[in-house]
Amino acid sequence: MEKIVLPEIENLNQIDVYIAHDGFQSAKKAFAQTPDALIDQVKKSGLRGRGGAAFSAGLKWSFMPKSTDKPKYLCINGDESEPGSFKDRQIFEYNPFQLIEGVIITCYAIGAKVAYLYVRGEYHKWIKLMQNAIDTAYEKGFLGEKMKETFGTQFSCDLFIHKGAGAYICGEESSLMNSIEGYRGYPRVKPPFPAQKGLWGCPTTINNVETITNVPPIISKGWEWFSKIGAPKHPGTILFGISGHVNKPGVYELPSGVLLTDLIYNYAGGVPGNKKIKCVIPGGSSMPPLRGDQLEGVKMDAESLKEVGSAIGTGGVMVMDEDTNLLKVLLRITKFYHHESCGQCTPCREGTSWMEKTLHRILDGHGTSNDLDLLVNVANNIEGNTICALGDAAAWPVKFMITRFRDEFEKYVNPNISLPVPNKVHSMRQTAVPLEDISK
Amino acid sequence: MEFKFTEENLKRIELAREKYPTALAAVMDTVYIAQEQNGYISNEVMEEIANVLGIDKVYVLSVVTFYTMYHTKPMGKYHVQVCTNVSCMLRGAYDIWDQVKGKLGIENMQVTPDGKFSLEEVECMGACGYAPMVAVNEDYFENLTKDKVEEILDSLK
Ligand SMILES: Cc1cc2nc3c(=O)[nH]c(=O)nc-3n(C[C@H](O)[C@H](O)[C@H](O)COP(=O)(O)O)c2cc1C
Ligand code: SF4
Ligand code: FES
């Protein structure tokens, strides 16, 4: 099987080796074409974002205004903080120059002269590796002013790393831009969308690291070639990071649409002790979990996972065996979202806090069946009612874990106590409304 | 206590400043540089950052208090971070957490009396496939067992 993002070539992270394997030829080819032609090819290739939402990359690029007197920017999202995701760091480590080449081509296509690579602060080691690669690319004339000579074009662009400092929310694109500008990482209300008003109010495109790394092969080998790999509606390979209860956890680059069971049993070596699987989260901790008896025939691409009631997210697959306490897992997930909520929206701030407390109470043995209904209710009230998608990310695990594993959760609560459902959910929803309205 | 950047760090701040069209955007890099030099971000340090960048101190404060990797009090020489998020938890992270807590004799966000160790329970570090993991200062230690953790902590002098 051909690898597009992480080819198995030794020392590919050395610029000489990268060049010897046709490195920067794709950029050369790109500069001989118009930006619109490139956007068109990426659109037709079917490349979809690898950062979570699986949005068409070419379509996103086409939103950038053609005529503007403002500078344009590209942000490459390497915040990689979604629990279960550890794929972008492989690109920083093993194929940094393909990422850089992707940045050059994307900048040219959207008309950006400056690109910022946002990397989570904890990745000190990978930031150093990436900075070394960028410095080398400048020296060798693949970035900055010297590009003009190297490629014989009028175009040049700069690439800078912006180091995050420990905030999951900065992976959200508008929060990421605030963070680059030097503010707290608070998500912005949309619209306006980044292509209209992004960094410093200028047109901006944000793409994930893996998305951008896919660009050079698409330009050099053609969009038809790319569009035929894997699932037709979500083509290409995906870096699947698999963790939890498997024998060989790690990152596997496989064609989209690969069977989930193949990934778990053939690639990741199955479950230790041949135990049964209770639950799989297929795309990072925000995505709806699947039951172990629901896995047969499930394919790993955006459309197929949507059909079975989940989502591809970042491709971070978390496997839990039959002995896993799902209440503890859900509590840990909820604690995470509560901790990472930026606090701007009441439903997210209060809802995550309340859900965490309730799950704690259940774990302590004081929960009732009503609490389970209430949890689902609160989750429903967060979903769709917030500024950014962290609200949904916090709501989905609670909602789907409890509805899909109700039998499991019933074991931890007292079925006999049936208190009237307190009106908490409604009062939470109303907190943004002035008090006099509530009293009417 | 008064705080001044070293000459070398002033040059690094100048380089950070050149990446962006505004001085404010260089604040995160500058706070990192200050933390490296001073160990933590005190009031005086924030004042000097604001001074050097020519921005209002409010902006520095707002960033320092938002991001978890900036510390407003001294941490240990070795800042031990244990990830307890789901993938690590499934592979025994809470056992490692208890082990480290027990061995160092401190709780989350505390420092040992000799100032050598501090401890933090952290969220997913992007090492889920190599769980459980611990980070010490800037270095990741992955695929851990209790024995390996013991060894790592003993090796920190
Ligand atoms: C709370 C939250 C966290 C996110 N974290 C990341 C992240 O770490 N990396 C990433 O690429 N996208 C992340 N995203 C998605 C980004 O907002 C954005 O959609 C993505 O970077 C776009 O790139 P793509 O179209 O290439 O996928 C996050 C979104 C939300 C709501
Ligand atoms: S949904 Fe949560 S994280 Fe997103 S802006 Fe609102 S409070 Fe902040
Ligand atoms: S869950 Fe521990 S590193 Fe991701």
XYZ file of C-alpha atoms and ligand atoms in Angstrom:
640
model
C 0.000 0.000 0.000
C 1.348 3.384 -1.018
C 1.954 5.941 1.700
C 1.289 9.550 0.775
C 1.934 11.472 3.965
C 4.517 9.302 5.687
C 6.362 7.394 2.934
C 8.647 4.678 4.217
C 11.865 6.319 3.115
C 14.752 6.429 5.522
C 15.960 9.884 6.582
C 13.258 11.641 4.597
C 13.527 14.376 7.222
C 16.931 15.290 5.760
C 16.565 17.850 3.010
C 18.973 16.072 0.645
C 17.007 12.854 0.877
C 13.752 14.740 0.404
C 15.097 16.472 -2.699
C 16.458 13.183 -4.061
C 12.893 11.841 -3.879
C 11.499 14.604 -6.091
C 11.177 17.037 -3.213
C 10.009 20.551 -4.176
C 9.250 19.395 -7.739
C 5.584 19.721 -6.958
C 6.053 23.367 -5.935
C 7.941 23.949 -9.153
C 5.049 22.475 -11.092
C 2.620 24.626 -9.100
C 4.405 27.893 -9.879
C 4.004 27.185 -13.590
C 0.221 27.302 -13.138
C -2.286 29.902 -11.993
C -3.487 29.885 -8.380
C -7.036 29.207 -9.591
C -5.894 26.113 -11.483
C -4.345 24.780 -8.268
C -7.461 25.447 -6.214
C -9.455 23.664 -8.880
C -7.222 20.582 -8.739
C -7.357 20.373 -4.961
C -11.144 20.733 -5.138
C -11.438 17.944 -7.704
C -9.044 15.688 -5.794
C -11.681 15.505 -3.054
C -9.156 16.281 -0.311
C -11.010 16.898 2.932
C -9.653 18.458 6.111
C -7.932 16.124 8.548
C -8.393 18.408 11.571
C -11.840 17.222 12.567
C -14.628 18.561 10.381
C -13.569 16.894 7.077
C -14.423 20.004 5.058
C -13.299 20.213 1.418
C -9.868 21.858 1.345
C -10.205 23.221 -2.195
C -13.598 24.721 -1.430
C -12.221 26.406 1.676
C -9.368 27.923 -0.362
C -11.852 29.220 -2.936
C -13.543 31.350 -0.240
C -10.471 33.576 -0.078
C -11.251 36.906 -1.767
C -9.412 37.441 -5.039
C -9.246 41.196 -4.969
C -8.352 42.718 -1.654
C -5.802 45.295 -0.632
C -5.254 43.504 2.662
C -2.539 40.922 3.252
C -3.743 37.304 3.326
C -2.624 34.635 5.761
C -2.375 30.876 6.043
C -2.513 29.188 9.454
C -1.496 25.577 9.733
C -3.105 23.908 12.713
C -0.719 21.687 14.649
C -2.328 22.183 18.035
C -3.092 18.451 18.181
C -4.726 18.416 21.595
C -7.776 16.258 20.977
C -7.375 13.257 23.300
C -6.550 10.218 21.164
C -4.679 12.224 18.493
C -0.936 11.973 17.999
C -0.511 12.023 14.228
C 0.713 15.527 13.306
C 3.818 15.021 15.421
C 4.780 12.148 13.084
C 4.811 14.611 10.185
C 6.961 17.093 12.138
C 9.374 14.282 12.912
C 9.465 12.187 9.752
C 8.327 14.355 6.835
C 8.714 18.058 7.694
C 9.734 19.148 4.198
C 6.595 17.809 2.562
C 4.638 19.921 5.038
C 6.786 22.936 4.109
C 6.282 22.263 0.410
C 2.540 22.008 1.042
C 2.659 25.370 2.795
C 4.428 26.997 -0.161
C 1.895 25.660 -2.661
C -1.081 26.589 -0.480
C 0.262 30.111 0.109
C 0.656 30.567 -3.627
C -2.826 29.201 -4.323
C -4.584 31.473 -1.840
C -2.254 34.441 -2.276
C -0.753 34.459 1.219
C 2.718 35.847 1.828
C 2.932 34.756 5.450
C 2.035 31.449 7.071
C 1.931 30.591 10.763
C 2.333 27.027 11.933
C 0.616 26.773 15.313
C 2.117 23.971 17.383
C 1.036 23.019 20.885
C 3.544 24.186 23.489
C 4.095 20.748 24.995
C 5.632 19.586 21.705
C 9.028 21.193 22.544
C 10.902 18.418 20.785
C 8.806 18.571 17.632
C 8.915 22.365 17.556
C 12.710 22.155 17.541
C 12.678 19.559 14.755
C 10.259 21.631 12.721
C 12.187 24.868 13.328
C 15.373 23.155 12.137
C 13.594 22.034 8.977
C 12.261 25.548 8.377
C 15.727 27.074 8.927
C 17.188 24.581 6.452
C 14.477 25.382 3.900
C 15.331 29.096 4.212
C 19.049 28.386 3.797
C 18.491 26.247 0.724
C 16.188 28.803 -0.845
C 12.813 27.074 -0.490
C 11.302 29.771 1.736
C 11.613 33.558 1.852
C 13.099 35.911 -0.742
C 15.472 33.266 -2.086
C 12.483 31.260 -3.358
C 12.176 33.646 -6.272
C 15.567 32.599 -7.572
C 15.145 28.899 -6.774
C 11.811 28.560 -8.494
C 12.207 31.381 -10.992
C 8.979 33.067 -9.876
C 7.826 36.409 -8.556
C 6.235 34.729 -5.561
C 7.742 34.268 -2.141
C 6.373 33.477 1.304
C 7.490 33.196 4.904
C 6.701 30.484 7.427
C 6.850 31.043 11.177
C 6.095 28.781 14.110
C 3.754 30.062 16.793
C 4.161 28.070 19.985
C 1.004 27.453 21.991
C 1.096 27.275 25.767
C -1.311 24.602 26.940
C -4.900 25.276 25.926
C -6.948 22.719 24.004
C -9.324 25.425 22.871
C -6.572 27.032 20.748
C -7.070 24.214 18.233
C -10.411 25.801 17.365
C -9.618 27.995 14.398
C -10.827 31.374 15.639
C -9.313 30.825 19.055
C -6.073 29.892 17.311
C -6.066 33.235 15.518
C -6.684 35.149 18.745
C -3.805 33.240 20.283
C -1.480 34.179 17.419
C -2.500 37.812 17.774
C -1.398 37.670 21.411
C -4.751 37.459 23.137
C -6.371 34.802 25.280
C -7.579 31.909 23.157
C -11.247 32.863 23.111
C -13.195 31.623 20.069
C -14.813 34.326 17.969
C -18.435 34.481 16.922
C -18.928 33.376 13.290
C -19.708 34.916 10.840
C -17.521 36.636 9.814
C -15.589 33.574 8.704
C -11.778 33.564 8.593
C -11.696 33.920 4.793
C -13.456 37.268 5.233
C -12.000 38.423 8.540
C -9.260 36.312 10.030
C -5.850 37.174 11.460
C -5.684 40.907 12.202
C -8.969 41.278 10.322
C -7.427 39.993 7.086
C -8.514 37.064 4.875
C -7.154 33.842 6.386
C -7.257 30.122 5.632
C -6.771 27.550 8.388
C -5.909 23.943 7.608
C -4.648 21.027 9.611
C -1.006 19.879 9.287
C -1.964 16.564 7.669
C -4.290 18.295 5.188
C -1.482 20.559 3.969
C 0.998 17.674 3.782
C -1.327 15.964 1.276
C -1.115 18.875 -1.157
C 2.268 18.285 -2.884
C 1.461 14.718 -4.067
C -1.921 15.898 -5.371
C -0.229 18.534 -7.518
C 2.598 16.284 -8.714
C 0.630 13.090 -9.338
C -2.654 14.685 -10.303
C -6.069 14.973 -8.705
C -7.436 11.919 -10.567
C -4.826 9.703 -8.947
C -5.650 11.014 -5.482
C -9.399 10.833 -5.934
C -9.183 7.091 -6.654
C -7.515 6.187 -3.353
C -9.789 4.891 -0.602
C -13.388 5.959 -0.099
C -14.652 7.975 -3.112
C -16.339 10.666 -1.019
C -13.414 11.083 1.347
C -10.412 10.009 -0.695
C -6.750 9.628 0.161
C -5.001 8.016 3.064
C -5.627 8.925 6.687
C -3.169 8.829 9.557
C -5.052 6.665 12.025
C -3.734 6.919 15.561
C -4.894 3.932 17.528
C -4.581 3.762 21.309
C -5.994 2.090 24.393
C -6.529 -1.658 24.608
C -4.704 -2.915 21.527
C -1.485 -4.895 21.243
C 0.263 -2.575 18.821
C -0.928 0.993 19.348
C 0.540 3.633 17.055
C -0.071 5.632 13.893
C -1.009 3.731 10.740
C -1.365 5.433 7.371
C -4.116 3.586 5.519
C -6.553 4.344 2.729
C -9.727 5.979 3.970
C -12.609 3.533 4.204
C -10.479 0.795 5.745
C -12.544 -1.489 7.975
C -12.390 -0.514 11.631
C -12.029 -4.193 12.538
C -9.097 -4.485 10.109
C -7.429 -1.535 11.753
C -7.912 -2.985 15.229
C -7.209 -6.672 14.574
C -4.841 -6.768 11.618
C -2.836 -3.589 11.974
C -2.981 -2.904 15.709
C -2.647 -6.583 16.602
C -6.002 -7.072 18.358
C -6.943 -6.721 22.004
C -4.566 -7.914 24.748
C -5.664 -11.208 26.279
C -8.074 -11.674 23.351
C -10.700 -9.817 25.341
C -13.878 -8.582 23.748
C -14.263 -4.933 22.861
C -16.819 -2.937 24.819
C -16.459 0.445 23.179
C -14.543 2.266 20.453
C -14.283 6.018 20.011
C -13.336 6.315 16.339
C -12.106 9.883 15.924
C -10.757 11.439 19.110
C -12.552 11.902 22.420
C -15.207 14.335 21.112
C -16.697 11.861 18.685
C -19.704 9.638 19.518
C -18.588 6.206 20.794
C -19.558 2.938 19.116
C -20.574 -0.268 20.886
C -18.326 -3.286 20.571
C -21.186 -5.237 18.952
C -21.636 -2.451 16.403
C -18.183 -2.603 14.773
C -18.628 -5.250 12.106
C -18.455 -3.692 8.632
C -17.822 -0.137 9.875
C -15.574 1.748 7.470
C -13.248 4.530 8.494
C -14.212 7.531 6.401
C -16.381 10.578 7.065
C -19.499 9.361 5.254
C -19.471 5.771 6.515
C -18.961 6.843 10.120
C -21.759 9.368 9.830
C -24.037 6.542 8.743
C -23.338 4.589 11.917
C -23.806 7.647 14.092
C -20.285 8.830 14.683
C -17.626 10.905 12.914
C -14.078 10.613 11.636
C -12.751 13.575 13.671
C -8.973 13.424 13.801
C -8.815 9.674 13.113
C -7.771 8.970 16.692
C -9.211 5.538 17.492
C -9.556 4.681 21.189
C -10.263 1.028 21.962
C -11.742 -0.140 25.265
C -11.985 -3.796 26.238
C -14.840 -5.555 28.037
C -13.450 -4.824 31.513
C -13.421 -1.054 31.029
C -15.481 1.055 33.424
C -17.249 3.406 31.011
C -18.480 5.614 33.817
C -14.878 6.397 34.714
C -14.049 6.978 31.054
C -16.966 9.357 30.586
C -16.123 11.193 33.792
C -12.523 11.627 32.621
C -13.657 12.909 29.227
C -16.119 15.322 30.829
C -13.514 16.558 33.293
C -11.324 17.356 30.298
C -13.953 19.459 28.521
C -14.867 21.221 31.737
C -11.213 22.065 32.287
C -10.744 23.260 28.708
C -13.973 25.261 28.348
C -12.958 28.884 27.887
C -16.009 29.976 29.829
C -17.479 32.463 27.361
C -20.830 30.678 26.884
C -23.047 29.799 29.818
C -24.276 26.420 28.484
C -20.713 25.208 27.933
C -19.218 26.621 31.132
C -22.053 25.630 33.473
C -23.103 22.515 31.593
C -19.678 20.870 31.597
C -19.232 21.684 35.264
C -22.638 20.278 36.142
C -22.119 17.118 34.080
C -18.776 16.481 35.748
C -20.279 16.894 39.229
C -23.187 14.602 38.415
C -20.927 11.883 37.018
C -18.801 12.180 40.142
C -21.868 11.711 42.283
C -22.829 8.608 40.324
C -19.322 7.221 40.710
C -19.566 7.836 44.463
C -22.692 5.667 44.502
C -25.255 8.429 44.967
C -26.728 8.482 41.468
C -30.229 7.641 40.335
C -31.752 6.720 36.991
C -33.026 10.256 36.750
C -29.482 11.551 36.784
C -28.816 9.662 33.569
C -31.799 11.293 31.864
C -30.751 14.638 33.203
C -27.221 14.233 31.888
C -28.555 13.529 28.409
C -30.873 16.498 28.758
C -28.098 18.862 29.762
C -25.942 17.587 26.899
C -28.795 18.278 24.470
C -29.063 21.779 25.821
C -25.378 22.494 25.281
C -25.305 21.105 21.748
C -25.775 23.808 19.154
C -26.159 26.579 21.738
C -22.587 27.753 21.990
C -20.101 29.992 20.173
C -17.728 27.200 19.215
C -17.861 23.453 18.708
C -16.240 22.643 22.049
C -19.762 22.689 23.423
C -20.785 19.921 21.024
C -17.533 18.099 21.707
C -18.401 18.016 25.395
C -22.048 17.113 24.816
C -21.642 14.243 22.369
C -19.675 11.822 24.563
C -22.178 12.262 27.413
C -25.223 11.977 25.218
C -24.080 9.013 23.165
C -22.184 7.162 25.866
C -25.268 7.131 28.080
C -27.816 6.354 25.347
C -25.714 3.692 23.653
C -24.515 2.057 26.865
C -27.563 2.663 29.015
C -27.435 -0.922 30.370
C -23.887 -0.307 31.529
C -24.688 3.000 33.241
C -27.834 1.630 34.909
C -25.500 -0.680 36.856
C -24.023 2.292 38.668
C -27.220 4.058 39.665
C -30.034 3.339 42.092
C -33.187 2.498 40.144
C -35.489 2.777 43.173
C -35.091 6.392 44.059
C -37.181 8.400 41.693
C -36.953 12.040 42.592
C -38.872 14.546 40.541
C -36.633 15.913 37.792
C -35.379 19.253 39.038
C -35.791 22.195 36.746
C -32.058 22.721 36.475
C -31.839 22.208 32.765
C -34.241 24.986 32.027
C -32.769 27.391 34.472
C -29.376 26.782 32.888
C -30.678 27.537 29.477
C -32.215 30.744 30.707
C -29.203 32.207 32.425
C -28.508 34.525 29.515
C -32.011 35.974 29.738
C -32.554 39.021 32.003
C -34.177 38.123 35.315
C -37.340 40.156 34.735
C -38.088 38.019 31.675
C -37.923 34.836 33.706
C -40.308 36.131 36.358
C -43.017 36.897 33.781
C 12.750 41.881 42.868
C 13.755 43.724 39.759
C 13.874 41.743 36.535
C 15.868 42.523 33.404
C 16.228 40.386 30.281
C 19.755 39.288 29.384
C 21.283 40.774 26.236
C 20.923 37.447 24.472
C 17.267 37.142 25.376
C 16.591 40.696 24.220
C 17.901 39.606 20.827
C 15.616 36.565 20.862
C 12.657 38.803 21.684
C 13.608 41.050 18.766
C 13.539 37.990 16.464
C 10.151 36.936 17.830
C 8.912 40.472 17.284
C 9.904 40.300 13.594
C 7.584 37.348 12.936
C 4.485 39.476 13.433
C 2.995 42.768 12.256
C 2.191 43.756 15.866
C 4.208 43.751 19.090
C 1.333 42.176 21.000
C 1.591 38.984 18.936
C 5.098 38.416 20.271
C 3.826 38.307 23.850
C 3.550 34.494 24.068
C 7.105 33.943 22.834
C 8.337 36.649 25.188
C 6.615 35.125 28.204
C 8.284 31.810 27.350
C 11.692 33.497 27.167
C 11.062 35.228 30.479
C 9.974 31.990 32.121
C 13.114 30.288 30.861
C 15.278 33.014 32.379
C 13.402 33.565 35.641
C 11.741 30.192 36.262
C 8.312 31.761 36.684
C 6.361 34.883 35.815
C 6.220 37.361 38.701
C 4.633 40.775 38.706
C 7.995 42.399 37.987
C 8.586 40.044 35.082
C 5.219 40.947 33.589
C 6.065 44.633 33.921
C 9.353 44.137 32.115
C 7.676 42.131 29.325
C 5.171 44.946 28.829
C 8.039 47.422 28.853
C 10.165 45.605 26.325
C 7.267 45.050 23.924
C 5.724 48.453 24.502
C 2.314 47.022 25.340
C -0.010 47.460 28.306
C 0.681 45.119 31.224
C -2.973 44.060 31.208
C -2.332 42.115 28.009
C 0.602 40.278 29.533
C -1.425 39.412 32.620
C -4.338 38.210 30.531
C -2.148 35.790 28.576
C -0.148 34.575 31.575
C -3.307 33.690 33.484
C -5.003 31.969 30.526
C -2.404 29.464 29.338
C -1.550 26.589 31.652
C 2.109 26.335 30.653
C 2.937 29.722 32.150
C 3.630 29.596 35.863
C 3.084 32.473 38.233
C 4.952 30.812 41.094
C 8.224 28.890 41.182
C 8.033 25.266 40.064
C 10.508 22.517 40.881
C 13.801 22.052 39.063
C 12.091 19.037 37.547
C 8.472 19.650 36.645
C 6.894 16.198 36.428
C 3.732 16.001 34.323
C 1.590 12.876 34.304
C -1.087 12.497 31.636
C -4.237 10.871 32.977
C -6.484 11.378 29.967
C -8.427 8.451 28.497
C -5.826 6.633 26.374
C -3.286 6.840 29.178
C -5.877 6.003 31.827
C -6.795 2.822 29.911
C -3.169 1.766 30.212
C -2.709 2.454 33.896
C -2.014 6.197 34.130
C -3.722 6.547 37.509
C -1.420 3.892 38.978
C 1.521 5.899 37.689
C -0.041 9.093 39.072
C -0.409 7.536 42.534
C 3.104 6.149 42.343
C 4.651 9.505 41.463
C 2.580 11.337 44.072
C 3.627 8.822 46.693
C 7.280 8.901 45.768
C 7.533 12.687 45.655
C 5.218 13.147 48.627
C 3.362 16.051 47.021
C -0.055 16.703 45.498
C -1.033 18.218 42.169
C 0.683 21.599 41.534
C 2.836 21.373 44.664
C 6.605 21.642 44.958
C 8.842 19.490 47.184
C 10.381 21.447 50.087
C 13.864 21.213 48.542
C 12.515 22.772 45.338
C 13.664 19.827 43.273
C 10.326 18.453 42.064
C 6.928 19.796 41.185
C 3.999 17.729 40.011
C 1.153 18.316 37.608
C -1.686 16.138 36.350
C -1.938 17.079 32.686
C -4.406 16.576 29.865
C -3.630 14.555 26.729
C -0.064 15.261 25.617
C -0.328 13.711 22.147
C 1.381 10.501 23.176
C -1.735 8.337 23.412
C -0.284 5.495 21.320
C 2.708 5.297 23.634
C 0.761 5.366 26.890
C 1.196 5.705 29.747
C 3.447 8.724 29.567
C 5.155 11.220 31.823
C 6.884 14.429 30.797
C 9.728 15.934 32.804
C 10.290 19.571 31.881
C 10.470 19.415 28.080
C 11.119 15.688 27.639
C 8.561 12.951 27.009
C 8.943 9.474 28.540
C 6.626 6.991 26.883
C 5.496 3.352 27.132
C 6.063 3.450 30.866
C 5.879 0.774 33.513
C 6.127 1.345 37.253
C 9.745 0.178 37.155
C 10.629 2.632 34.418
C 8.984 5.482 36.309
C 10.998 4.575 39.391
C 14.162 4.567 37.323
C 13.409 7.930 35.694
C 12.636 9.667 38.982
C 15.773 8.200 40.602
C 17.913 9.433 37.740
C 16.905 13.067 38.262
C 19.582 14.619 40.390
C -12.422 22.624 20.482
C -11.791 22.387 19.144
C -10.485 21.948 19.060
C -9.884 21.737 17.819
N -8.586 21.295 17.800
C -7.988 21.121 16.599
C -6.631 20.695 16.519
O -5.967 20.472 17.534
N -6.067 20.550 15.296
C -6.772 20.797 14.138
O -6.224 20.677 13.066
N -8.057 21.180 14.178
C -8.682 21.363 15.372
N -9.986 21.793 15.397
C -10.662 22.077 14.114
C -10.325 23.476 13.634
O -11.246 24.397 14.184
C -10.401 23.595 12.118
O -11.639 23.131 11.705
C -9.338 22.821 11.395
O -8.069 23.144 11.847
C -9.433 23.107 9.910
O -8.480 22.364 9.194
P -8.903 21.240 8.143
O -10.047 21.803 7.344
O -7.687 21.030 7.341
O -9.312 20.056 8.931
C -10.610 21.984 16.638
C -11.929 22.416 16.729
C -12.525 22.611 17.961
C -13.941 23.079 18.009
S -18.439 26.618 23.512
Fe -17.193 26.536 25.370
S -15.083 26.679 24.639
Fe -16.401 27.347 22.909
S -16.522 29.568 23.137
Fe -18.252 28.720 24.291
S -17.476 28.495 26.417
Fe -15.698 28.773 25.078
S -4.221 10.437 26.600
Fe -2.269 10.607 27.496
S -1.101 11.350 25.858
Fe -3.103 11.285 24.962
